[in-house]
PDB file of C-alpha atoms in Angstrom:
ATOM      1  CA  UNK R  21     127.694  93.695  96.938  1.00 75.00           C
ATOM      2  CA  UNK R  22     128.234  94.709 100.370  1.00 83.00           C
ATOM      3  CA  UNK R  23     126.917  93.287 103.328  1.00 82.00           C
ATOM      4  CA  UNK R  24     124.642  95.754 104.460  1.00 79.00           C
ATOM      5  CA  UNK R  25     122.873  95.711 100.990  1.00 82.00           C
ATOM      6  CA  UNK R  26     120.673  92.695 102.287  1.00 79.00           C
ATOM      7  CA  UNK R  27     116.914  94.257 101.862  1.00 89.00           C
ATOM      8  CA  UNK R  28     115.324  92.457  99.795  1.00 92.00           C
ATOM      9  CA  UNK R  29     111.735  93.378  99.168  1.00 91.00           C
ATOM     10  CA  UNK R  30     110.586  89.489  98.076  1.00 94.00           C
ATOM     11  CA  UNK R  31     108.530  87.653  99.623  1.00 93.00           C
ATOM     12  CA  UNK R  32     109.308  85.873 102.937  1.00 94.00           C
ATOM     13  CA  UNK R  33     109.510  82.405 103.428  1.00 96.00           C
ATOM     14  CA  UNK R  34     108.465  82.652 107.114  1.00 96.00           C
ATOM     15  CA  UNK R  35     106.318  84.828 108.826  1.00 95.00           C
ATOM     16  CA  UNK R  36     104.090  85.598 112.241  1.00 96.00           C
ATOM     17  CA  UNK R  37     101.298  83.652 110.677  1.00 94.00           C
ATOM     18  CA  UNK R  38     103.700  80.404 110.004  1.00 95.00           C
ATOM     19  CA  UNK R  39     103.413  79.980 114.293  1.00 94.00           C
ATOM     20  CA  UNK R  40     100.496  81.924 115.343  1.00 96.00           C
ATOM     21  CA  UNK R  41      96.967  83.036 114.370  1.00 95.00           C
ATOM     22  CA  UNK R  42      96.211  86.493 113.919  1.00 97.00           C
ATOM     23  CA  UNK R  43      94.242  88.566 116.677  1.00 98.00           C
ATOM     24  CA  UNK R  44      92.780  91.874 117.124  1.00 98.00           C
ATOM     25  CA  UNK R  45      92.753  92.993 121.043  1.00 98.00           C
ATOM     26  CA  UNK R  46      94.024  96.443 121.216  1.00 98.00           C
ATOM     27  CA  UNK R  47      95.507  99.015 118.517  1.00 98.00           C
ATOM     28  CA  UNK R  48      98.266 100.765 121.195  1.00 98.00           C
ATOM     29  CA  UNK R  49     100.879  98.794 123.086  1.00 98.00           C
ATOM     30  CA  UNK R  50     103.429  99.949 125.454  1.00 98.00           C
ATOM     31  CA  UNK R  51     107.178  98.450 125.501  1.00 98.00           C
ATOM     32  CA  UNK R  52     109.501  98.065 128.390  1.00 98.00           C
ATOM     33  CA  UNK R  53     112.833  96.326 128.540  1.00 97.00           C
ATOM     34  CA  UNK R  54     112.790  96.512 132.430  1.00 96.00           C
ATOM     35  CA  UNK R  55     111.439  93.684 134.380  1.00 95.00           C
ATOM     36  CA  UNK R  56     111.128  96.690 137.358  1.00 95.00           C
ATOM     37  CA  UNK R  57     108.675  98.300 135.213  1.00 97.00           C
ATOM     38  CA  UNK R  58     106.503  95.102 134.411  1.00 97.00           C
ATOM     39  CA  UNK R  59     106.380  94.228 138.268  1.00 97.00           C
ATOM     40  CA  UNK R  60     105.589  97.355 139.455  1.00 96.00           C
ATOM     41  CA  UNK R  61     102.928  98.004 136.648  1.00 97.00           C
ATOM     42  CA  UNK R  62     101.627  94.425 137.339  1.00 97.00           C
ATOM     43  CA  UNK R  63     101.180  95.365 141.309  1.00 97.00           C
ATOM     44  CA  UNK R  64      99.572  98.697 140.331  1.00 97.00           C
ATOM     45  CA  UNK R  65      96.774  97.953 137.762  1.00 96.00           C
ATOM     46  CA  UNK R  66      94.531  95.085 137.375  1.00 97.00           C
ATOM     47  CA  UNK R  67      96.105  93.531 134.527  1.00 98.00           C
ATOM     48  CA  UNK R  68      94.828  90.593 132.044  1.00 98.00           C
ATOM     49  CA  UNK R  69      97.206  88.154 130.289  1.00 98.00           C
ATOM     50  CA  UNK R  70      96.649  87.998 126.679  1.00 98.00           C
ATOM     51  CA  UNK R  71      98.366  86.376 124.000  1.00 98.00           C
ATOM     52  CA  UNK R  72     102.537  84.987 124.262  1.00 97.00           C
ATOM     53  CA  UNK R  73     105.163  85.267 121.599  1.00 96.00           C
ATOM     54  CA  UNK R  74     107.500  82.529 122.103  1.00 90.00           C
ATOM     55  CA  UNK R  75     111.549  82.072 121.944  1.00 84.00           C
ATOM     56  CA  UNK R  76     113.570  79.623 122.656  1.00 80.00           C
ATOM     57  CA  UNK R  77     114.384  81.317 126.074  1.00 87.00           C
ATOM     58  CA  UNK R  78     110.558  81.061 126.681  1.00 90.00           C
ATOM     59  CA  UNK R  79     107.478  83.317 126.444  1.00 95.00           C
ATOM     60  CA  UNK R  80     107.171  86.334 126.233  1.00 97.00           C
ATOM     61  CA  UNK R  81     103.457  87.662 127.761  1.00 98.00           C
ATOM     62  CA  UNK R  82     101.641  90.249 126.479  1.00 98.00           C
ATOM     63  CA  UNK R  83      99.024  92.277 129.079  1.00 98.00           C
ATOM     64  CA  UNK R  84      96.098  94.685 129.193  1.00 98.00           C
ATOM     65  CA  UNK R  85      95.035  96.850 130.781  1.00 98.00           C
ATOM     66  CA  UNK R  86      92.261  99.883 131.435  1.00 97.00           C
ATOM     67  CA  UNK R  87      93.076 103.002 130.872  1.00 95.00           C
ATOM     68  CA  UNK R  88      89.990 105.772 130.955  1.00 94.00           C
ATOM     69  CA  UNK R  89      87.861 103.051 129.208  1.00 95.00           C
ATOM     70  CA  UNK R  90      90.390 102.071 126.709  1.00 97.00           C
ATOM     71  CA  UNK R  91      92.419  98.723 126.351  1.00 98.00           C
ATOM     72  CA  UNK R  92      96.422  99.434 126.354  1.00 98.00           C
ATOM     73  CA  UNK R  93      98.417  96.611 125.911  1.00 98.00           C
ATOM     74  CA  UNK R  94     101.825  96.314 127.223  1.00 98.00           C
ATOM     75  CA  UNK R  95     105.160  94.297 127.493  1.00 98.00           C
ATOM     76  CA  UNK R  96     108.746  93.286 128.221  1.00 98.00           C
ATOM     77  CA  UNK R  97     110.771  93.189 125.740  1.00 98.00           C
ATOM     78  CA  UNK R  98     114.131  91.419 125.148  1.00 96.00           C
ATOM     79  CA  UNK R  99     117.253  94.071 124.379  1.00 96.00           C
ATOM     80  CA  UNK R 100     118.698  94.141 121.026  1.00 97.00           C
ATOM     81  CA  UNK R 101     116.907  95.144 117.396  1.00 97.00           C
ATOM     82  CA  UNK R 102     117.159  92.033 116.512  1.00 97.00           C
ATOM     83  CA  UNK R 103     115.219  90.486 119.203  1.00 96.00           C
ATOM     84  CA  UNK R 104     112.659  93.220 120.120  1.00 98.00           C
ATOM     85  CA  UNK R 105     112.014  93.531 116.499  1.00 98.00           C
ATOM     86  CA  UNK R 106     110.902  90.055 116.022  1.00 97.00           C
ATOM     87  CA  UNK R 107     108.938  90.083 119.342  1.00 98.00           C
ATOM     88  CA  UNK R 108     107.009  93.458 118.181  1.00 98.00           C
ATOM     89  CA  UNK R 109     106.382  92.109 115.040  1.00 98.00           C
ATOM     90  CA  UNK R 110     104.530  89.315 116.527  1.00 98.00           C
ATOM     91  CA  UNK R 111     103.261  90.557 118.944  1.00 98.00           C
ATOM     92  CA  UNK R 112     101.931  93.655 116.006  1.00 98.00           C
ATOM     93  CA  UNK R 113     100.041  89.714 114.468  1.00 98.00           C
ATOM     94  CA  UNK R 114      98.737  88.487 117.458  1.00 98.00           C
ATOM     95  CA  UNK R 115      96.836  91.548 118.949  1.00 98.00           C
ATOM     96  CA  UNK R 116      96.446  93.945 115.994  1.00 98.00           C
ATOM     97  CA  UNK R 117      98.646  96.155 117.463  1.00 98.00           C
ATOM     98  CA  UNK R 118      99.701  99.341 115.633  1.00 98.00           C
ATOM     99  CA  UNK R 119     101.396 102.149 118.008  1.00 98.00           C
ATOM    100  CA  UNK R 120     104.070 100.999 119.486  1.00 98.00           C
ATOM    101  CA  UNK R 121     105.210 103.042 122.822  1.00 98.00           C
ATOM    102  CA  UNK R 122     108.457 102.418 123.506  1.00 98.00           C
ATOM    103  CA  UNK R 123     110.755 103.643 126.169  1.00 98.00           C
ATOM    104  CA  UNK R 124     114.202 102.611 128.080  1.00 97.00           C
ATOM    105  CA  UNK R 125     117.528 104.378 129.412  1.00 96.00           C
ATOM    106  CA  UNK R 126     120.395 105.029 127.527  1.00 97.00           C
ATOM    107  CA  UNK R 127     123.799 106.436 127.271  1.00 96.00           C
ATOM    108  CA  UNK R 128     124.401 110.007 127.330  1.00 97.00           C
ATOM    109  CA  UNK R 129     127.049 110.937 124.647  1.00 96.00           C
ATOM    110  CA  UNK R 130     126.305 114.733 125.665  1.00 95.00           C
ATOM    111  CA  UNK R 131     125.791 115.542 129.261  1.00 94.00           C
ATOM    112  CA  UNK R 132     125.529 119.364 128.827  1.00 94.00           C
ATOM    113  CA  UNK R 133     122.346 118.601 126.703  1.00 95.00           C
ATOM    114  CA  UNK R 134     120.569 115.460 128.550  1.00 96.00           C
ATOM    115  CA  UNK R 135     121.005 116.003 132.076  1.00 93.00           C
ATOM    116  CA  UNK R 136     117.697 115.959 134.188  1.00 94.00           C
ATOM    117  CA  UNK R 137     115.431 115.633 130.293  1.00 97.00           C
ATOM    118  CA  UNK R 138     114.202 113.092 128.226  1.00 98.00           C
ATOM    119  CA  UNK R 139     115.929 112.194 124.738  1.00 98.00           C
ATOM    120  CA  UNK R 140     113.173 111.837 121.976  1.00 98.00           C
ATOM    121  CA  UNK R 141     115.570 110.722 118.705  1.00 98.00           C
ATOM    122  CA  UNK R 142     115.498 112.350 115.240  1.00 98.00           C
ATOM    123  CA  UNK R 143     117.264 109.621 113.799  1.00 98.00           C
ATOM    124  CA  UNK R 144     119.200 106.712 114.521  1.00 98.00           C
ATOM    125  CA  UNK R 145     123.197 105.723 113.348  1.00 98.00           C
ATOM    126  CA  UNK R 146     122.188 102.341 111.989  1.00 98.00           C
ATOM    127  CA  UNK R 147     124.951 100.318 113.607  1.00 97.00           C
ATOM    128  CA  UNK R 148     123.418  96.762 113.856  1.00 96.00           C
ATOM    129  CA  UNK R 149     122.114  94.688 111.785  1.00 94.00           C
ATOM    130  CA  UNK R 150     118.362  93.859 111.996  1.00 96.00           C
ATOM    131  CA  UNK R 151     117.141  97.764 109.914  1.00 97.00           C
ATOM    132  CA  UNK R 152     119.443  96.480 107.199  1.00 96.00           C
ATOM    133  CA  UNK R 153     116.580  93.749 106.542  1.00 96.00           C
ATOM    134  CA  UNK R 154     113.753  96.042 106.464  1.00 97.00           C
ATOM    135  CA  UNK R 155     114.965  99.856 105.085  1.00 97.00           C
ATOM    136  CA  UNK R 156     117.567  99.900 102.371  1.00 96.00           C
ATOM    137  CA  UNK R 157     120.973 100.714 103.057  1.00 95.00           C
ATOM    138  CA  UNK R 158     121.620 104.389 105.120  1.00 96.00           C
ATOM    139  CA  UNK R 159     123.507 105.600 107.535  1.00 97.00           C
ATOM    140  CA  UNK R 160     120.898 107.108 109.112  1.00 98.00           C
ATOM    141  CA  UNK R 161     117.254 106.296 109.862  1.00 98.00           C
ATOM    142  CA  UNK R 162     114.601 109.392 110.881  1.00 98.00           C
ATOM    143  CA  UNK R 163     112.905 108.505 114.007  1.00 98.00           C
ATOM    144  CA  UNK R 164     109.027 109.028 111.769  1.00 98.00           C
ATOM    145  CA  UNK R 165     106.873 110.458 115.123  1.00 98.00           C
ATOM    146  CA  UNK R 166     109.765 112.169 116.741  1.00 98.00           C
ATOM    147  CA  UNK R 167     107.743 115.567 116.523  1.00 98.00           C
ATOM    148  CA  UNK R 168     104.857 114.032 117.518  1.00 98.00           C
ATOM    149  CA  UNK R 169     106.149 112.655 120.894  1.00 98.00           C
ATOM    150  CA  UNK R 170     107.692 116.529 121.067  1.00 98.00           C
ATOM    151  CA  UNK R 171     104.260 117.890 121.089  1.00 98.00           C
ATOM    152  CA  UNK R 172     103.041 115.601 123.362  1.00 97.00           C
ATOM    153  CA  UNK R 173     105.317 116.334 125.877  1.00 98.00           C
ATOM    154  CA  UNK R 174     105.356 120.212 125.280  1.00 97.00           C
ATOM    155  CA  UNK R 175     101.445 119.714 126.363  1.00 96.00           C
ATOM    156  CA  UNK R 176     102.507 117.724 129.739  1.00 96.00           C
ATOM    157  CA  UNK R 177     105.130 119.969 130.359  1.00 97.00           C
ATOM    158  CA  UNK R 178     107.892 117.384 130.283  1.00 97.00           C
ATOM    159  CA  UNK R 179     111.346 118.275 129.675  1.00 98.00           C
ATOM    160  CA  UNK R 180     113.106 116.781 127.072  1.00 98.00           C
ATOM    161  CA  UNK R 181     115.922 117.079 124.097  1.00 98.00           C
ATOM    162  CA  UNK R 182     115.689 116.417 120.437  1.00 98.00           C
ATOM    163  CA  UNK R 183     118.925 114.832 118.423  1.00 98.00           C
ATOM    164  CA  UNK R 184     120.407 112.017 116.958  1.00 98.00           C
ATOM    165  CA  UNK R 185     120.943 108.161 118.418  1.00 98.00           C
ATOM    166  CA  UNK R 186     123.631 105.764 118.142  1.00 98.00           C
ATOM    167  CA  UNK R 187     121.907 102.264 117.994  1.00 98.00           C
ATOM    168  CA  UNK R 188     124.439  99.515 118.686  1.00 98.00           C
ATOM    169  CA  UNK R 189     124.762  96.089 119.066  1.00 95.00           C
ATOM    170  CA  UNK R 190     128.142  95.408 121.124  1.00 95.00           C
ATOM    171  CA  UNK R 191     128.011  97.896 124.270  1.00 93.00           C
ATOM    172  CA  UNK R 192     131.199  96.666 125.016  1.00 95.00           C
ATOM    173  CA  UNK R 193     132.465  98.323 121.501  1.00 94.00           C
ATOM    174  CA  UNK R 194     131.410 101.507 122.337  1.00 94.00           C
ATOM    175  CA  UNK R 195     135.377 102.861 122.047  1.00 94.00           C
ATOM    176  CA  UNK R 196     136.468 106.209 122.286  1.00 94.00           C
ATOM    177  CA  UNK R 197     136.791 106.306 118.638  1.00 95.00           C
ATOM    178  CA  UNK R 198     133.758 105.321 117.767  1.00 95.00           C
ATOM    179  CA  UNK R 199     132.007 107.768 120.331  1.00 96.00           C
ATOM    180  CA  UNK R 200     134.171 110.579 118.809  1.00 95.00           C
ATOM    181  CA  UNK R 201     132.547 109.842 115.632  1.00 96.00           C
ATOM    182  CA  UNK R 202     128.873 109.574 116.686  1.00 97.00           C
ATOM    183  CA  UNK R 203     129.053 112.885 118.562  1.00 96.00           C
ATOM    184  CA  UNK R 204     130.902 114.791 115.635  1.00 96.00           C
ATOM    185  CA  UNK R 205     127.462 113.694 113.665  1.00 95.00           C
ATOM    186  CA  UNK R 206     125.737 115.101 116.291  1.00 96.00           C
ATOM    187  CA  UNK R 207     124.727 112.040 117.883  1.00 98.00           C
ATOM    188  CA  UNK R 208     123.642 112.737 121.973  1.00 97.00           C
ATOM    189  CA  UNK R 209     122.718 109.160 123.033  1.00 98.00           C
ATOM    190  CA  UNK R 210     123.376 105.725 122.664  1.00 98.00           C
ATOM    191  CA  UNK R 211     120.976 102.441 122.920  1.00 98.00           C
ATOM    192  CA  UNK R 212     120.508  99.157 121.338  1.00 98.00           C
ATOM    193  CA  UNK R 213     116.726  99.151 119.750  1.00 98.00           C
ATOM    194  CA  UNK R 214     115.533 102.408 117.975  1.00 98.00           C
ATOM    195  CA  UNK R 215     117.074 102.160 114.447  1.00 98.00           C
ATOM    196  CA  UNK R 216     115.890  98.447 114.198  1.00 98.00           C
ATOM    197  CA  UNK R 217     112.483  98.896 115.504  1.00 98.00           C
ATOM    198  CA  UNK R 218     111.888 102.016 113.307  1.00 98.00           C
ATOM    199  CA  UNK R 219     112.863 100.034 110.294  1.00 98.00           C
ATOM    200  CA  UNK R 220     110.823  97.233 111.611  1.00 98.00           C
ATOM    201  CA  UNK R 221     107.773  99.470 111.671  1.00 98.00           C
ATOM    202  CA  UNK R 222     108.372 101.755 108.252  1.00 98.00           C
ATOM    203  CA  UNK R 223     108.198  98.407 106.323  1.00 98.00           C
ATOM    204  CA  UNK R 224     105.031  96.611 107.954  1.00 97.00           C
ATOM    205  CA  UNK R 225     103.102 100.169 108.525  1.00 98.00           C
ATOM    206  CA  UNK R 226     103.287 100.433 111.918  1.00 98.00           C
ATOM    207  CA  UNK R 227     103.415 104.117 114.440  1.00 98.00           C
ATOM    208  CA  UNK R 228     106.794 103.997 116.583  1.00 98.00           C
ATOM    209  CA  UNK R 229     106.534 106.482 119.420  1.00 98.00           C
ATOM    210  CA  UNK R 230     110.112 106.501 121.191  1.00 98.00           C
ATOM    211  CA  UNK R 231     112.298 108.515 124.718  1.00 98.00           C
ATOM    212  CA  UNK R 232     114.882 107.358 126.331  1.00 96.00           C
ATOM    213  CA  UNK R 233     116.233 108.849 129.242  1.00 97.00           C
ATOM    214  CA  UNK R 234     120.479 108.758 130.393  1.00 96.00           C
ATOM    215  CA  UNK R 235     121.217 106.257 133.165  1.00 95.00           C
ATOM    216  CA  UNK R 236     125.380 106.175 131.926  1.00 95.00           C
ATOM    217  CA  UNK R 237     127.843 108.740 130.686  1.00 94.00           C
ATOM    218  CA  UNK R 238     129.511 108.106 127.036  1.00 93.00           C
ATOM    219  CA  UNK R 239     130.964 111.083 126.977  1.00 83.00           C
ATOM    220  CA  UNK R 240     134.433 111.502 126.835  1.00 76.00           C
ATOM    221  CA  UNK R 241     137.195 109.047 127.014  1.00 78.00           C
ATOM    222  CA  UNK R 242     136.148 107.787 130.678  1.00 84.00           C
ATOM    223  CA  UNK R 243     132.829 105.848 131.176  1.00 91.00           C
ATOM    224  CA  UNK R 244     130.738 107.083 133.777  1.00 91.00           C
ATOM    225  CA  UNK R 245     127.713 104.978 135.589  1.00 91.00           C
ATOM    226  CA  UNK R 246     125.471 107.489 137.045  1.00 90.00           C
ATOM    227  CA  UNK R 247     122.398 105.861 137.986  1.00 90.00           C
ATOM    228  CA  UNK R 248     122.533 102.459 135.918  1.00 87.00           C
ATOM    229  CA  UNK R 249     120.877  99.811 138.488  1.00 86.00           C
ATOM    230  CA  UNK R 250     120.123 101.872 140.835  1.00 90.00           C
ATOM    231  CA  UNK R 251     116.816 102.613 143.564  1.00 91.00           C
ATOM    232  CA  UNK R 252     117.118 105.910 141.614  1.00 91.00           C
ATOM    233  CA  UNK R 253     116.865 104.314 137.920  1.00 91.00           C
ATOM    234  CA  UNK R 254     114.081 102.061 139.062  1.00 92.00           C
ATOM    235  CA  UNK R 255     111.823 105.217 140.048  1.00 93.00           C
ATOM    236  CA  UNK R 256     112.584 106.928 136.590  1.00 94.00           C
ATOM    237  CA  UNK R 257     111.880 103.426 134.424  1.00 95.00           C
ATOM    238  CA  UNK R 258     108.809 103.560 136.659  1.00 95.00           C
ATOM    239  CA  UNK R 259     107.917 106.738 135.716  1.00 96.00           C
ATOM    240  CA  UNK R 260     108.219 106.532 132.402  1.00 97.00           C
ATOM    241  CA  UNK R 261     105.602 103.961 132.067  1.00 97.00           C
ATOM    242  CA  UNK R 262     103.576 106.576 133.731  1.00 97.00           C
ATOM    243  CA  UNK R 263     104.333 109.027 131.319  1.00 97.00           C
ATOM    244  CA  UNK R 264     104.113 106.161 127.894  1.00 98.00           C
ATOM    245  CA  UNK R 265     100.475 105.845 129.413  1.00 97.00           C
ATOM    246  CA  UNK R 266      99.743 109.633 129.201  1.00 97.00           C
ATOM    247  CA  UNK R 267     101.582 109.301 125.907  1.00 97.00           C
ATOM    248  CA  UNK R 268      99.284 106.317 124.266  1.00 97.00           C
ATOM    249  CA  UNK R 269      96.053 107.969 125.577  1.00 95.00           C
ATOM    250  CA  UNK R 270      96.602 111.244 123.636  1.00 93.00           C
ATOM    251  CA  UNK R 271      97.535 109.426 120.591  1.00 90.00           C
TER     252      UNK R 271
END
């Protein structure tokens, strides 16, 4: 048996409810993995703490907040599937959560076709290891809402490309080889969460709602830093929370 052929559907020995007690606060929740974006939202709205998921590395607090009379929760998450998989599925036990907004930047394995829009995935190259856990064995995993986020931002009037993702978990593997091979399959980005948390939420029934935009160049043999950690990439992660907001109230 190979090693990717590790879903098992049986039941789990642990779970959510082993550490915490189930809640029902909100039914949308947005996702950051910037801590720029969780300071700046926490100076700009009133904000109430909620529940925690805890790690080892410490808690991890879950907000809320009003939007046009409706409770949105919202986050920061760790990076990697693996880790922002377990955190949304607790955090999915302790509010009730069920549509996950998530949004980050990303590499740009196509420059041509993501320059100055948003990336909203098809599907994701499974390349790590958490999906294997929760989706049977596949190259590929389809990105479930990626038309609906398209709709949603045909009606705001945001610009934005559809293709494939390259979810990874070593960065620092991203060779010329492999990128070669990713962007022959059509692949036009590259990030560490999507596949994972798409598995994650086509096996417990949850609504993923995914964009990235480029903040680094993968395209070619060369890297390229455009905007990563920049005054400039702080305004766009900004912004996008802005724009996950309009997203989660037309859900």
């Amino acid at each position: 048996m190979s090693i990717v052929d590790t879903f098992d559907n049986s039941e789990p020995l642990i779970s959510p409810g082993s550490f915490y007690e189930k809640g029902n606060i909100a039914e949308k929740c947005i996702v950051t993995f910037s801590h720029k974006v969780l300071n700046a939202v926490l100076k700009k709205y009133e904000c109430n703490k909620e529940v925690c998921s805890g790690t080892a590395n410490g808690k991890i607090q879950v907000y809320s907040l009003i939007h046009k009379n409706e409770k949105i929760l919202f986050y920061m998450s760790p990076i990697g599937s693996a880790c922002a998989g377990c955190v949304m599925d607790e955090v999915n036990y302790l509010t009730g959560a069920k549509q996950f907004v998530v949004f980050g930047s990303c590499g740009s394995l196509n420059d041509e076709l993501t320059n100055g829009k948003f990336i909203i995935p098809t599907e994701s190259y499974r390349d790590e290891g958490f999906s294997y856990h929760y989706q049977k064995p596949s190259d590929y995993i389809k990105i479930a809402n990626a038309q609906a986020v398209s709709k949603q931002f045909d009606r705001l009037s945001i610009p934005y490309v559809n293709g494939r993702s390259w979810t990874t978990d070593a960065i620092y593997r991203e060779t010329q080889g492999n990128v070669a091979r990713r962007k022959s399959d059509g692949c036009i980005s590259v990030e560490m969460e999507s596949a994972g948390l798409q598995a994650l939420c086509s096996y417990k029934g949850l609504e993923l709602y995914t964009f990235f935009f480029s903040s680094d160049l993968v395209d070619g043999v060369v890297w390229k830093n455009v905007n990563l950690g920049t005054e400039e990439e702080r305004k766009k992660q900004i912004n996008c929370f802005e724009i996950a907001l309009k997203l989660a109230e037309l859900l």
